[in-house]
mmCIF file of C-alpha atoms in Angstrom:
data_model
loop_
_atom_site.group_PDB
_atom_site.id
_atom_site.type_symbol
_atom_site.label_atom_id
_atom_site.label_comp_id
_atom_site.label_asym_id
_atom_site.label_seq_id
_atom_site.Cartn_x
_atom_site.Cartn_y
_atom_site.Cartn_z
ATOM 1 C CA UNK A 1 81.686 149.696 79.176
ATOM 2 C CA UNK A 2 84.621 149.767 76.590
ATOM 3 C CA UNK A 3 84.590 146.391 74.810
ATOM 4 C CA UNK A 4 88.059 145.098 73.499
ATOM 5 C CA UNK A 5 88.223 142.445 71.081
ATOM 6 C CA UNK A 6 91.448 139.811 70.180
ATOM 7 C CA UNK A 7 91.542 137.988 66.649
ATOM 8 C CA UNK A 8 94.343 135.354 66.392
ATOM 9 C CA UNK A 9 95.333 135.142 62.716
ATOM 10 C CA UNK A 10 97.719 132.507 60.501
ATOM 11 C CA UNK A 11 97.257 131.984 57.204
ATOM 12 C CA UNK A 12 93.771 133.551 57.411
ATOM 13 C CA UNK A 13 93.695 135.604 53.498
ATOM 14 C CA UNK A 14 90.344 133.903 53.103
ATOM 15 C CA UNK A 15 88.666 134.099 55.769
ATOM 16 C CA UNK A 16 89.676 137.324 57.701
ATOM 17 C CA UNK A 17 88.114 140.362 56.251
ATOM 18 C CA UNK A 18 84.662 138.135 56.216
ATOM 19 C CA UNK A 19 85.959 137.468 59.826
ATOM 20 C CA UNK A 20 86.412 141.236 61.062
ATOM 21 C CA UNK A 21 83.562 143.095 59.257
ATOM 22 C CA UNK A 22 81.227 140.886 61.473
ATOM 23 C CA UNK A 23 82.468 141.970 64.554
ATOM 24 C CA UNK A 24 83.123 145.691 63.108
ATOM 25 C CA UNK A 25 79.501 145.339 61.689
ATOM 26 C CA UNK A 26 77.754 144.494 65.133
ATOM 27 C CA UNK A 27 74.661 146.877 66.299
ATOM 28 C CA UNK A 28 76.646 147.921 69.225
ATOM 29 C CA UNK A 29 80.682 147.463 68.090
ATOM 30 C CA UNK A 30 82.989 147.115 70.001
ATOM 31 C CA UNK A 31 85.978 149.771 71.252
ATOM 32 C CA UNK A 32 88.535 148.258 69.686
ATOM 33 C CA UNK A 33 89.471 145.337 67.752
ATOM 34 C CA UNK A 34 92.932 143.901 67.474
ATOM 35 C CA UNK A 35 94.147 141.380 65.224
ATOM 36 C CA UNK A 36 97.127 139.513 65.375
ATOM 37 C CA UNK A 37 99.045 137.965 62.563
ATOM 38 C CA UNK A 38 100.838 134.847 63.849
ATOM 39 C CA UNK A 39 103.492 134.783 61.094
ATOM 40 C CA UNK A 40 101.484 133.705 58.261
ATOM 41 C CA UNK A 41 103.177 132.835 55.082
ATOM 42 C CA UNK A 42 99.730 133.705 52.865
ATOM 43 C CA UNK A 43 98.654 137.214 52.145
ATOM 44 C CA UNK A 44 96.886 137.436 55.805
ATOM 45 C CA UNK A 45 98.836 141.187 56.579
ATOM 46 C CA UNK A 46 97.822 142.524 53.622
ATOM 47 C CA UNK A 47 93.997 141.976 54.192
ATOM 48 C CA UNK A 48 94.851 143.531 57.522
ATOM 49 C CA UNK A 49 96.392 146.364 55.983
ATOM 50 C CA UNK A 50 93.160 147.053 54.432
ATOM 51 C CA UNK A 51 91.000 148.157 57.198
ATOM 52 C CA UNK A 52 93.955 150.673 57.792
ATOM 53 C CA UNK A 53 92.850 152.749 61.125
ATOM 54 C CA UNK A 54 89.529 150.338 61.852
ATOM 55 C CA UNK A 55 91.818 147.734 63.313
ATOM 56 C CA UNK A 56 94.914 147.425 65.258
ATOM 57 C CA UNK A 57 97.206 145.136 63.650
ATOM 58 C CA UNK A 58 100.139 143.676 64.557
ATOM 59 C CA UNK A 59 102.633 141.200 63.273
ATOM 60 C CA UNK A 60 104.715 138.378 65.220
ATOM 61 C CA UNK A 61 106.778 134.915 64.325
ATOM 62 C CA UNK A 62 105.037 132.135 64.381
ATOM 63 C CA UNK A 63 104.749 131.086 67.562
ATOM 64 C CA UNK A 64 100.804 129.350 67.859
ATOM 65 C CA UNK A 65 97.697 130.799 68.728
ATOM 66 C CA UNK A 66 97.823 130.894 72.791
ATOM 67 C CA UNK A 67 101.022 133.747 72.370
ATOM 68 C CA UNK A 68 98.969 135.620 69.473
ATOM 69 C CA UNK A 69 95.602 135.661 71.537
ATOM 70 C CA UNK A 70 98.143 136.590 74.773
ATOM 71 C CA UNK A 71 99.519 139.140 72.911
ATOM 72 C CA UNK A 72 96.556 141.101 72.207
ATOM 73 C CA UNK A 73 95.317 140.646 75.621
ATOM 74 C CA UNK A 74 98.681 143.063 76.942
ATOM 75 C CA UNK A 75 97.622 145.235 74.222
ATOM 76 C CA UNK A 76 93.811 145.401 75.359
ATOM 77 C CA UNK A 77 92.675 148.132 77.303
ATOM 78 C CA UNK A 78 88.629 147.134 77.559
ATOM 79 C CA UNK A 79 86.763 146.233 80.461
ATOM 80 C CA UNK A 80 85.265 143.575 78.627
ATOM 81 C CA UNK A 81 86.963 141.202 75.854
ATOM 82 C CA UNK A 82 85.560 139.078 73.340
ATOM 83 C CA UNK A 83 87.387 136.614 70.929
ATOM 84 C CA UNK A 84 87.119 135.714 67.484
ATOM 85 C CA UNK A 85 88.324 133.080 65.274
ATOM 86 C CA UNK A 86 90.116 134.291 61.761
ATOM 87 C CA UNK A 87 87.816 132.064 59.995
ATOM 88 C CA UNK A 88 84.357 132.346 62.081
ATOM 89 C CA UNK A 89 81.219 135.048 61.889
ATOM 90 C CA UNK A 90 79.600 136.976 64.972
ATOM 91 C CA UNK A 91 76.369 136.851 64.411
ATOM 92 C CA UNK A 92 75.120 140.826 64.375
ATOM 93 C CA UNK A 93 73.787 140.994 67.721
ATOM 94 C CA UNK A 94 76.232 139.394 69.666
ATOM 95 C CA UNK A 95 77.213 141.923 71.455
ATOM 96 C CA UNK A 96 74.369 143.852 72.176
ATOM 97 C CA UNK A 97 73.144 140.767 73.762
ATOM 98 C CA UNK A 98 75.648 139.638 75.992
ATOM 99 C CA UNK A 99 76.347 143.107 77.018
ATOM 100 C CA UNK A 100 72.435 143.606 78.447
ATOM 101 C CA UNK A 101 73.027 140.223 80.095
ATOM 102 C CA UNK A 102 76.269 141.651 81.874
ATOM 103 C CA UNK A 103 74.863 144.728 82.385
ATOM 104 C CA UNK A 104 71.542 143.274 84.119
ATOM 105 C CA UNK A 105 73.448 141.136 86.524
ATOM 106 C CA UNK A 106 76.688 142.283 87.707
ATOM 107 C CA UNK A 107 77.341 139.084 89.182
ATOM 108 C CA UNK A 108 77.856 137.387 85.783
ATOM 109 C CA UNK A 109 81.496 137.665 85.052
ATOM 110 C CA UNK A 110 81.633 135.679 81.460
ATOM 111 C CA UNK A 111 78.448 135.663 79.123
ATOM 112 C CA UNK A 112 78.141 132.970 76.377
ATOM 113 C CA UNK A 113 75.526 131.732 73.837
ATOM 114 C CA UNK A 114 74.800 129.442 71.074
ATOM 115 C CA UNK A 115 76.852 128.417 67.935
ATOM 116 C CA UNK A 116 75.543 127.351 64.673
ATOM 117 C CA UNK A 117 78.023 124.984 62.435
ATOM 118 C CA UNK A 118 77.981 125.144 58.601
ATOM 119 C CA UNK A 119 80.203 124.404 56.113
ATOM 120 C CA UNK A 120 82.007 126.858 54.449
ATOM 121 C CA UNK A 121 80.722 127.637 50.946
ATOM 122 C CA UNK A 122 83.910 127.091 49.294
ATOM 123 C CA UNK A 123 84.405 123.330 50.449
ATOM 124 C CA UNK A 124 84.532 121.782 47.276
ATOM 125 C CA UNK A 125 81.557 119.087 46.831
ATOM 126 C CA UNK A 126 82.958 115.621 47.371
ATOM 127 C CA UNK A 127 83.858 117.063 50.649
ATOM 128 C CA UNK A 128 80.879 118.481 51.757
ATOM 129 C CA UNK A 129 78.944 115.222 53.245
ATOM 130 C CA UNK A 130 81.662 114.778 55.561
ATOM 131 C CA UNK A 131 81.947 118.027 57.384
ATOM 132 C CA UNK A 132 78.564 118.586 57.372
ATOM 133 C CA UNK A 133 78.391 118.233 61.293
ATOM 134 C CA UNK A 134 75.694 116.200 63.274
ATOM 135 C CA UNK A 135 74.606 118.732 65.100
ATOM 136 C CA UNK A 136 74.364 122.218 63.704
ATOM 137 C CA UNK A 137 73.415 124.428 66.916
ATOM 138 C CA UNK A 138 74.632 123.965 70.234
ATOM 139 C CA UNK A 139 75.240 125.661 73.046
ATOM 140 C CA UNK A 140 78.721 127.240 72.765
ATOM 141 C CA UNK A 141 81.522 127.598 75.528
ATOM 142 C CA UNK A 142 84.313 128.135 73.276
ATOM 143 C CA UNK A 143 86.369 131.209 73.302
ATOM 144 C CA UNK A 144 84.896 133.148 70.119
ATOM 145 C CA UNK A 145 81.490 132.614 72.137
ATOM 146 C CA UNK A 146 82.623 134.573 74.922
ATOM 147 C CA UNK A 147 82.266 137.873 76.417
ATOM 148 C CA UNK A 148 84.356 138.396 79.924
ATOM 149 C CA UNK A 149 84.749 140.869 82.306
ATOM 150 C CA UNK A 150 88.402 141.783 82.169
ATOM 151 C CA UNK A 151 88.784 141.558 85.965
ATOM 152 C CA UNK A 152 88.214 137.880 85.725
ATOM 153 C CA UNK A 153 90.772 137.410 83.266
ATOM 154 C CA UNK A 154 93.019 138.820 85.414
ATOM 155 C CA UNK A 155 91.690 136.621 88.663
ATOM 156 C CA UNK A 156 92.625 133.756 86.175
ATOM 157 C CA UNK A 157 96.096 132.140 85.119
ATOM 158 C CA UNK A 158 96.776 133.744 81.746
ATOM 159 C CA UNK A 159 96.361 131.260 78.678
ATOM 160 C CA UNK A 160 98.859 128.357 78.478
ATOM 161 C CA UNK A 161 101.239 128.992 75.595
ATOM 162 C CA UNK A 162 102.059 125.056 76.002
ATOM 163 C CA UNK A 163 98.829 124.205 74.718
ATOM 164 C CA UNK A 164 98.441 126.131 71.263
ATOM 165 C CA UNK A 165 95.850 123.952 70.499
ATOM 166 C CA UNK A 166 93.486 123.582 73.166
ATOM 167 C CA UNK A 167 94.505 126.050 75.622
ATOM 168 C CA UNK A 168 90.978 127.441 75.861
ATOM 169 C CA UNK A 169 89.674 124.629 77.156
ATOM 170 C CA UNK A 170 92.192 124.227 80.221
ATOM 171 C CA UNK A 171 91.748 127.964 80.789
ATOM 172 C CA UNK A 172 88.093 127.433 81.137
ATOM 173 C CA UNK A 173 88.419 124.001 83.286
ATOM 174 C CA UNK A 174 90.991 126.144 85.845
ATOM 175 C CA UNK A 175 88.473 129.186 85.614
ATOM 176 C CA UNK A 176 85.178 127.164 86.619
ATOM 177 C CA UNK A 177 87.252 125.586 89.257
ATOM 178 C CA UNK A 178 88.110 129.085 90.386
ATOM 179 C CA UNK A 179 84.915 129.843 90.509
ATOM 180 C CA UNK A 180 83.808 131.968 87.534
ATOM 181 C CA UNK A 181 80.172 132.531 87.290
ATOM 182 C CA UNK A 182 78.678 132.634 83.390
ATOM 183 C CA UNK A 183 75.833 132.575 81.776
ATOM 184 C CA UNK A 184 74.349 132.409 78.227
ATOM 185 C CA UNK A 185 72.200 134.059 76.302
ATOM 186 C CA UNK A 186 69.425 131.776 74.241
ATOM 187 C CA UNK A 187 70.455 133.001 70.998
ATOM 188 C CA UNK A 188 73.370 132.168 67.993
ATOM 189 C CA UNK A 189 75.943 134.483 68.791
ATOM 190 C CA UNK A 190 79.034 132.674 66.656
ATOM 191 C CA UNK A 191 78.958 130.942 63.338
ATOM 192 C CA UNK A 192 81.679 128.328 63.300
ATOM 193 C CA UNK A 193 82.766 127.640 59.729
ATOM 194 C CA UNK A 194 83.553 124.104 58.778
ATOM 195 C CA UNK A 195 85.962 124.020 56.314
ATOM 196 C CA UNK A 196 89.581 121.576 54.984
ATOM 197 C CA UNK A 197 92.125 123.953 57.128
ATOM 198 C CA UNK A 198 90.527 123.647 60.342
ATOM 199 C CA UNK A 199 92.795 123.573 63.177
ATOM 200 C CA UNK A 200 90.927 120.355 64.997
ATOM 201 C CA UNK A 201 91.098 118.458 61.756
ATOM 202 C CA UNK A 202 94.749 118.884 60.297
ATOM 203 C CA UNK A 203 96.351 118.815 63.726
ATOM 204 C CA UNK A 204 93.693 116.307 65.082
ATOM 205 C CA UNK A 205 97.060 114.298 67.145
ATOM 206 C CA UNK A 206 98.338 117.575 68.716
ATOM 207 C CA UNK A 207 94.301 118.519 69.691
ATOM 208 C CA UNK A 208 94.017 114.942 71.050
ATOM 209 C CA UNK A 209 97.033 114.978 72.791
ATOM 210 C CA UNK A 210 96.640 118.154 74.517
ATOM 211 C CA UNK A 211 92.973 117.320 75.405
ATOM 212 C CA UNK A 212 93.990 114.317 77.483
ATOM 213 C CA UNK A 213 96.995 117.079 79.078
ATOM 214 C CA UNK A 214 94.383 119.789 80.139
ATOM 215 C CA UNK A 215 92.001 116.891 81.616
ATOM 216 C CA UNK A 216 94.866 115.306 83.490
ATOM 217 C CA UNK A 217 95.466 119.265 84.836
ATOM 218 C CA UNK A 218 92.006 119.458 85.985
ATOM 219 C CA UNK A 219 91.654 116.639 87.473
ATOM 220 C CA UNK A 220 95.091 117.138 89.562
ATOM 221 C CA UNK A 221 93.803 120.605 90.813
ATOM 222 C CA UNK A 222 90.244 119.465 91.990
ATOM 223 C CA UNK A 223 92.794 116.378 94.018
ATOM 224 C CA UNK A 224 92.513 118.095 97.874
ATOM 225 C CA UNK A 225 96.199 118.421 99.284
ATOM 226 C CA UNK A 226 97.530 115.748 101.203
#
């Protein structure tokens, strides 16, 4: 099956290339990977411009994360699409596993797995004891951990571009309600890098605010009509 998969980038330079050569790098790669630079102001594009024809790389304004991941999604042509964060690792196997699990029962529309936290090596000292998160593996249903037939994608409303910062988890709450059958696989497919720029900590009002939006979604679509 041809795999597509959709990095959102913004002021990514040091994270990216560490970012793409582990999902370039995995024991069964992927199709086709496309990054896309959300109008970053750092020397993102010209990592990007490194891996010349390895990638397909594309440029937009600044517009937030939802319209950069949408935007590779038109550009997609895979049966099956995975995500990755600029500033996360795939583990090596990742997709060799998940595809075997989608493979072995058709039924399974979205595969996911575990995710192990650590803090970036670069995190200066001082800082260090306070990212360090409580729990370091969990299981993962976040978008970088996911693998997804590209029918169901399709079955589901596209990603809200009024939610740039936590418009995977509405999608997800609207797909399960939809009906989409997943699974996991008992291994570490993503590691999530802790590090001063994350999104959830330097835009922690926005992420709260459009946490509480997405829940009050949900919970208005499971209400039965009147």
């Amino acid at each position: 099956m041809h795999v597509s998969v959709v990095i959102a980038a913004y002021n990514a330079e040091a994270y990216i290339a560490e970012a793409i050569e582990s999902v370039l790098g995995q024991t069964v790669p992927p199709d086709e990977l496309i990054v896309v630079d959300d109008g970053s102001r750092d020397g993102t594009r010209s990592v990007l411009d490194r891996f010349g024809s390895r990638i397909i790389a594309l440029t937009q304004e600044n517009s937030g994360q939802a319209v950069a991941v949408n935007k590779g999604l038109a550009l997609a042509r895979g049966e099956l699409i995975g995500f990755c964060d600029a500033d996360d690792l795939w583990t090596a196997r990742k997709l060799e596993m998940q595809l075997a699990l989608l493979e072995h029962d058709r039924s399974v529309e979205a595969a996911f797995g575990k995710v192990q936290q650590f803090v970036s090596p670069d995190v200066p000292q001082e800082h260090r004891v306070r990212l360090t998160p409580d729990v370091e593996i969990m299981l993962g249903e976040l978008k970088q951990c996911m693998l997804i037939r590209r029918a169901a994608l399709t079955r589901i409303d596209p990603f809200d571009e009024s939610l740039p910062a936590t418009f995977f988890i509405a999608w997800l709450g609207r797909a399960k309600q939809n009906g989409l059958k997943t699974a996991h696989v008992d291994e570490i497919v993503v590691q999530r890098r802790l590090h001063l720029g994350n999104g959830g900590r330097t835009n922690t009002d926005a992420q709260n605010l459009q946490t509480l939006m997405a829940l009050r979604q949900a919970i208005k679509a499971q209400r039965s009509p009147e």
